[in-house]
XYZ file of C-alpha atoms in Angstrom:
410
model
C -4.914 16.078 -6.035
C -2.693 16.740 -2.773
C 0.928 16.622 -4.027
C 2.338 13.512 -1.264
C 2.577 16.410 1.021
C 0.973 16.817 4.796
C -0.688 13.438 5.736
C 0.132 11.341 2.319
C 3.318 11.825 3.422
C 3.902 10.373 6.828
C 1.806 8.018 5.688
C 4.545 6.657 2.772
C 7.584 8.264 4.906
C 6.225 5.659 7.285
C 5.735 3.102 5.447
C 9.080 3.550 4.369
C 11.137 3.741 8.346
C 8.530 0.278 9.360
C 10.146 -1.153 5.640
C 13.261 -0.680 7.484
C 12.771 -1.010 11.208
C 10.673 -4.304 10.247
C 13.190 -6.513 8.713
C 14.955 -7.947 12.483
C 12.105 -10.327 13.960
C 12.796 -12.057 17.564
C 16.550 -13.957 17.401
C 17.275 -12.170 14.113
C 14.913 -13.878 12.155
C 14.430 -11.634 8.717
C 11.014 -11.119 7.880
C 9.460 -9.766 3.890
C 6.158 -8.313 5.892
C 7.398 -5.323 7.643
C 4.185 -5.875 10.316
C 4.918 -4.037 13.286
C 2.306 -5.245 15.470
C 1.138 -8.729 15.811
C 0.620 -11.538 12.768
C -2.547 -13.903 13.693
C -2.058 -17.909 12.406
C -4.343 -19.480 10.078
C -2.654 -22.801 11.140
C -1.027 -23.457 14.022
C 0.213 -20.525 16.912
C 4.423 -19.089 17.330
C 4.373 -17.950 20.855
C 7.642 -17.268 19.834
C 6.994 -14.901 17.437
C 5.973 -11.485 18.949
C 5.902 -11.609 22.931
C 3.549 -15.045 22.775
C 1.134 -13.681 19.959
C 0.801 -15.182 16.977
C 1.479 -15.006 13.444
C 0.370 -15.431 10.200
C 1.985 -18.760 8.440
C 1.170 -17.802 5.096
C 2.308 -13.703 5.311
C 5.545 -14.354 2.856
C 8.088 -14.473 4.937
C 12.120 -14.343 4.482
C 12.590 -17.729 2.635
C 9.186 -18.470 2.640
C 8.522 -21.127 -0.892
C 6.202 -18.746 -3.261
C 3.656 -21.690 -4.854
C 2.812 -21.722 -8.209
C -0.620 -20.329 -9.572
C -3.633 -23.198 -10.364
C -2.005 -24.053 -13.946
C -6.621 -24.269 -15.134
C -6.432 -20.729 -14.627
C -8.708 -18.515 -11.686
C -11.481 -20.353 -10.829
C -11.844 -22.286 -7.554
C -8.430 -25.040 -6.302
C -8.987 -28.162 -6.911
C -9.463 -29.830 -2.924
C -9.479 -26.531 -1.278
C -10.926 -26.194 2.120
C -11.130 -23.782 4.253
C -8.274 -23.378 6.546
C -9.357 -20.096 8.558
C -10.458 -22.157 11.979
C -10.507 -20.574 15.051
C -7.115 -20.235 16.615
C -6.174 -20.828 20.255
C -4.093 -18.129 21.309
C -1.276 -18.687 23.782
C -1.839 -18.527 27.802
C -0.067 -15.489 27.446
C -1.696 -13.764 24.917
C -5.452 -12.305 25.618
C -7.057 -10.563 23.177
C -8.394 -6.859 22.967
C -11.511 -6.324 24.842
C -14.667 -6.086 21.728
C -16.322 -2.607 23.079
C -19.217 -3.504 25.028
C -21.596 -1.657 22.794
C -21.465 -0.724 18.945
C -23.385 -0.688 16.237
C -26.162 -3.524 15.523
C -25.673 -5.570 12.532
C -28.164 -4.737 9.241
C -28.181 -7.212 6.329
C -26.675 -6.102 2.632
C -30.138 -6.843 1.133
C -32.785 -5.431 3.094
C -35.512 -8.062 4.443
C -38.355 -7.763 1.702
C -36.527 -7.728 -1.066
C -33.900 -10.316 -0.579
C -36.754 -12.954 -2.824
C -36.918 -10.176 -5.549
C -34.195 -10.107 -5.836
C -32.503 -14.451 -6.246
C -32.631 -15.350 -9.417
C -30.132 -17.943 -11.174
C -26.406 -16.754 -11.932
C -25.629 -16.570 -15.355
C -22.577 -17.769 -17.254
C -20.327 -15.355 -18.666
C -20.258 -16.371 -22.167
C -22.781 -19.172 -23.507
C -22.527 -22.734 -24.121
C -20.999 -21.923 -27.696
C -18.503 -20.102 -27.532
C -16.807 -22.388 -24.330
C -18.104 -25.540 -26.797
C -16.058 -23.778 -29.208
C -13.026 -22.801 -26.932
C -12.658 -25.959 -26.309
C -12.435 -27.756 -29.423
C -9.707 -25.077 -29.974
C -7.439 -26.560 -26.717
C -8.094 -29.307 -28.529
C -7.270 -29.098 -31.783
C -3.623 -26.603 -31.113
C -1.699 -26.047 -29.376
C -3.431 -22.805 -27.295
C -3.358 -24.502 -24.078
C 0.134 -24.753 -23.076
C 0.627 -21.523 -24.309
C -2.402 -20.430 -22.003
C -1.144 -22.208 -18.797
C 2.255 -20.525 -19.848
C 1.116 -17.015 -19.738
C -1.617 -18.224 -16.562
C 2.571 -19.418 -15.010
C 3.612 -15.782 -16.182
C 1.059 -14.171 -14.161
C 0.827 -15.979 -11.057
C 4.318 -14.964 -11.227
C 3.879 -11.445 -10.683
C 1.162 -11.947 -8.332
C 3.023 -14.164 -5.589
C 5.888 -12.120 -4.904
C 6.760 -10.551 -1.415
C 6.128 -7.698 -0.259
C 7.894 -5.532 2.233
C 4.982 -3.337 2.969
C 1.713 -4.019 2.655
C 0.139 -2.896 -0.657
C -2.640 -0.074 -1.461
C -4.628 -0.385 -4.449
C -7.022 2.406 -5.024
C -9.892 2.239 -7.703
C -11.484 4.993 -8.720
C -13.051 6.717 -11.648
C -14.522 9.498 -13.495
C -18.105 8.811 -12.962
C -20.514 5.997 -11.967
C -21.202 3.249 -13.795
C -18.286 2.701 -14.943
C -17.265 -0.333 -12.751
C -15.383 0.954 -10.792
C -16.648 -1.604 -7.633
C -16.905 -5.118 -9.740
C -13.171 -4.304 -11.093
C -12.382 -3.877 -7.155
C -13.733 -6.962 -6.331
C -12.397 -8.923 -9.481
C -8.967 -7.170 -8.031
C -9.424 -8.555 -4.157
C -10.677 -11.442 -5.171
C -7.610 -12.107 -7.119
C -5.335 -11.415 -4.746
C -7.248 -13.489 -2.589
C -6.784 -16.157 -4.429
C -3.130 -16.145 -4.972
C -1.545 -14.998 -2.894
C -1.223 -16.674 0.882
C -1.135 -13.367 3.150
C -4.110 -11.389 4.776
C -5.818 -9.210 1.754
C -8.135 -6.797 2.711
C -11.003 -4.787 0.590
C -12.070 -1.384 1.839
C -14.734 0.425 0.741
C -14.288 4.762 0.861
C -17.448 5.179 -1.176
C -20.321 5.387 1.376
C -22.887 6.538 -1.120
C -24.512 3.204 -1.465
C -21.630 1.389 -2.499
C -21.600 -1.619 -4.272
C -19.270 -3.837 -2.804
C -20.589 -5.431 -0.683
C -23.511 -7.051 -3.026
C -20.069 -7.951 -5.357
C -19.035 -9.756 -2.369
C -21.452 -11.537 -1.865
C -21.512 -10.625 1.693
C -24.616 -10.978 4.103
C -25.426 -8.554 7.124
C -22.689 -5.893 7.608
C -21.778 -3.822 11.486
C -18.618 -1.952 11.614
C -17.740 0.531 9.254
C -14.957 2.091 7.443
C -15.364 5.665 9.795
C -16.522 3.303 13.161
C -12.720 1.261 13.123
C -10.725 4.680 12.373
C -11.379 5.240 16.450
C -10.819 0.574 17.523
C -8.037 -0.407 15.461
C -4.444 0.210 18.383
C -1.864 -0.679 17.229
C -1.278 -3.827 19.894
C -3.316 -6.141 18.481
C -3.811 -8.573 16.790
C -5.054 -10.457 13.080
C -7.580 -12.104 15.345
C -8.635 -8.844 17.026
C -8.842 -6.716 13.890
C -10.552 -9.350 12.228
C -13.566 -9.323 15.012
C -14.459 -6.336 12.892
C -14.384 -7.791 9.808
C -16.732 -9.420 7.810
C -14.716 -13.237 6.907
C -14.949 -13.770 2.515
C -12.582 -17.204 1.276
C -9.954 -17.517 -0.288
C -8.200 -15.032 3.381
C -9.841 -12.053 2.975
C -11.996 -10.586 4.735
C -14.368 -7.153 3.795
C -14.447 -3.172 5.309
C -18.099 -1.906 3.695
C -17.830 2.762 4.080
C -21.752 2.122 4.636
C -24.604 -0.180 6.391
C -25.970 0.906 2.935
C -27.397 3.871 4.595
C -27.882 7.541 2.236
C -26.196 10.759 4.048
C -23.929 9.064 5.588
C -20.150 10.376 4.997
C -16.567 9.531 5.157
C -13.879 12.715 5.786
C -10.618 12.576 4.730
C -9.698 12.258 8.552
C -11.636 9.185 9.556
C -10.487 7.245 5.710
C -7.139 8.772 6.720
C -6.609 7.433 9.787
C -8.592 3.280 8.960
C -5.445 2.801 6.981
C -2.953 4.146 8.794
C -4.789 1.355 11.079
C -5.875 -1.644 9.541
C -1.545 -1.504 7.192
C 0.188 -3.214 9.046
C -2.183 -6.194 9.259
C -2.659 -6.932 5.066
C 0.282 -7.650 2.257
C -2.644 -5.811 -0.087
C -5.373 -3.416 0.244
C -7.861 -3.609 -2.606
C -9.400 0.457 -1.844
C -12.655 1.632 -3.767
C -13.249 5.207 -3.051
C -14.787 7.523 -4.057
C -15.896 8.880 -7.579
C -13.559 11.801 -8.273
C -13.011 14.207 -8.133
C -14.136 14.246 -4.037
C -11.628 14.392 -1.639
C -10.840 10.805 -0.136
C -10.578 10.013 -3.479
C -7.901 11.867 -4.496
C -6.261 11.274 -0.660
C -6.607 8.084 -1.414
C -4.985 8.010 -4.710
C -2.156 10.131 -3.446
C -1.327 7.046 -0.788
C -1.399 4.956 -2.854
C 1.235 2.866 -4.051
C -0.968 0.630 -7.501
C -4.004 3.405 -9.705
C -6.652 1.982 -11.426
C -8.692 3.798 -12.953
C -11.644 2.630 -13.857
C -13.839 4.162 -17.163
C -16.664 3.342 -19.534
C -15.819 1.324 -22.663
C -17.192 4.538 -24.976
C -16.707 7.843 -26.833
C -17.512 9.804 -24.418
C -16.173 7.759 -21.691
C -12.812 7.438 -23.311
C -12.676 11.274 -23.735
C -13.199 12.661 -20.652
C -10.553 10.122 -18.900
C -8.063 11.242 -21.836
C -8.486 14.992 -20.420
C -8.415 14.088 -16.574
C -5.096 11.779 -17.697
C -3.459 15.573 -19.029
C -4.581 17.648 -15.925
C -2.428 13.959 -14.145
C 0.613 14.454 -16.170
C 1.438 18.054 -14.183
C 1.355 16.278 -11.201
C 4.407 14.261 -8.968
C 5.972 11.412 -12.093
C 4.803 8.289 -9.247
C 1.143 9.392 -10.462
C 0.889 8.014 -13.451
C 3.748 6.162 -14.065
C 1.784 4.401 -11.053
C -1.396 4.345 -13.046
C -3.968 1.221 -14.929
C -6.666 2.359 -16.720
C -9.094 -0.148 -17.240
C -11.458 -0.271 -19.915
C -14.601 -1.398 -19.181
C -16.903 -3.030 -22.010
C -19.952 -2.232 -20.704
C -21.519 -4.033 -24.021
C -21.254 -6.767 -26.699
C -20.668 -4.718 -29.514
C -19.768 -1.046 -28.627
C -18.631 0.095 -32.078
C -15.826 1.242 -30.405
C -11.929 0.957 -31.286
C -10.693 0.024 -28.041
C -6.895 -0.432 -29.704
C -7.060 2.813 -30.828
C -8.223 4.382 -28.668
C -5.942 2.228 -25.883
C -3.093 3.755 -27.702
C -4.164 6.828 -27.529
C -4.806 7.133 -23.435
C -1.217 4.625 -23.066
C 0.537 7.695 -24.123
C 0.192 9.351 -21.355
C 2.401 7.729 -19.066
C -0.340 5.320 -17.866
C -0.577 1.284 -18.251
C -4.114 0.473 -20.588
C -5.577 -3.158 -19.793
C -9.883 -3.476 -20.967
C -11.700 -6.556 -18.919
C -14.453 -7.598 -21.103
C -17.883 -8.325 -22.028
C -19.347 -10.580 -19.673
C -23.281 -11.554 -19.452
C -22.407 -12.650 -15.913
C -19.912 -8.588 -14.473
C -23.450 -6.919 -16.841
C -26.123 -8.987 -14.561
C -25.404 -7.567 -11.612
C -25.356 -9.371 -7.731
C -22.490 -11.288 -5.891
C -19.281 -12.294 -7.818
C -19.120 -16.231 -9.004
C -15.544 -16.920 -10.659
C -16.438 -19.883 -11.736
C -19.632 -17.994 -14.010
C -17.004 -16.148 -15.521
C -16.068 -16.466 -19.411
C -12.996 -16.975 -19.737
C -11.818 -13.761 -21.514
C -12.709 -12.162 -18.167
C -10.664 -14.865 -16.139
C -7.860 -13.657 -17.808
C -7.942 -10.111 -17.973
C -8.958 -9.334 -14.391
C -5.480 -11.756 -13.767
C -3.821 -9.272 -16.537
C -4.782 -5.938 -14.626
C -4.672 -7.239 -10.979
C -0.926 -8.531 -11.556
C -0.330 -5.469 -13.971
C -1.082 -2.845 -10.481
C 0.154 -4.529 -8.285
C 4.106 -5.333 -10.126
C 3.378 -1.248 -10.964
C 2.649 -0.840 -7.658
C 6.205 -2.361 -6.059
C 7.781 -0.812 -7.970
C 6.721 2.411 -6.099
C 8.587 1.787 -3.404
C 10.526 5.295 -2.954
C 7.585 7.192 -3.035
C-alpha cells in the first residue's frame, strides 16, 4: 500500500494548500469549503460570486447556520420537496460545452431481466418486532434517550469541512457487504448534510452500487470523466455527467455493467483530483484489497472503512490484515473503521469479543446488524430498513466522518 509518497502525497499537500488559499473569497468573504472552482447553487444563482458563476447555497460557508437532525431518526424528512430544480444561470455565465460524442446510455438492469427481478420490497424487521419496539418506547423513557442520541449523531455528521472528505470503503473478500455499506454511508451523509455528496464507484468488476442506489441507467464512467472535467467548470457542468440521486447526491459508476472493463490507478487519480473540489463528501466504493486502485484510494482517503462478514473466517482474515496495517504510517490505521456485517440473523459469533479483539490493533469497530431488507438485495429503501440498521448506519457514518476530520494534517 502506498505510504503517502508520489501522487498521494501531492494530493494531500494540495488539499492543505487549497484549504489555506481558499480561506478568503471575493470581497474578503470567508468560506469553510475550499472549492477553488465555481460552485453551483441549489436555490438561487449568485452573480457576485466566482466571477458570475452560481454558488451552492447549501455548501457550509463560514457562519452558515447548521440545521439539527430530524428527531425521528433517519427516514425521509416530512414535507421534503426536491429543491434541485433546473437553474437559470446569469447571462455572463456560459456553461462548458458537452462533448459532441459520448458513450451511449445503458440500463442498470438489462432488458428482459427487470420484470424477473421485480419483487415487493421486504421490511427489515418483522411486524411483531416493530410493534414490540413501539410498545417499549411508549412505556419507558427510551424515546428521550433515542432522540438525544440522534441529536448527538446529527451534530457530528453536520460539522463543516475545510476540504471535501474522501471516505474509501473496501474489503478483503467479496460478499462482505462493501457496496451496501457504501450506499448506507453516502445516503446518511446526503440526508444530514447540505453540501453535495458524490458516490464514486472504483470497482468496475460488475459492482452492485448503482443497483443499491436505485439508478436506472448509466452513461459516463469514472474512466471517462478523468480527462473531461476541467478546473473552470461549475457544479452544473459537472453534474451533467453524473447520475442524479435524491437529497443532493450524485453517482459516478465505474462501468456500464460490462465484463472486462478496467480502471487503472492513473484514471482514478485524475478523476478524484478533478471532482474533489465540487463535493463536501465523496464515498468511494473500492475494489477489494490488495488491488492497486484500492490501495491508492485508501492511502489518499481521509477516512477508511473495511467491511468484513461477521464470521470466524472473516474476523480472522481481517485481524491479519490489521496487523499488517500496523506497520504503515499511524494515520492509516487510526482513520480506519472496521464494519462487521451480519449476513444471517443468528450467526453464533460473539461479536463483542470479536470487536474487542479487532480494536486492540488501533481501529474503530462497528457492527451492522442483520436486516431482511438489505439481505434481499436490490435498491436500499431507507424507510424499510430496520430501526437498529438505521441507528447503526448513522453511528458508522458519524464514526468515520469524525476520524476523517482528524486526518487534516495528512
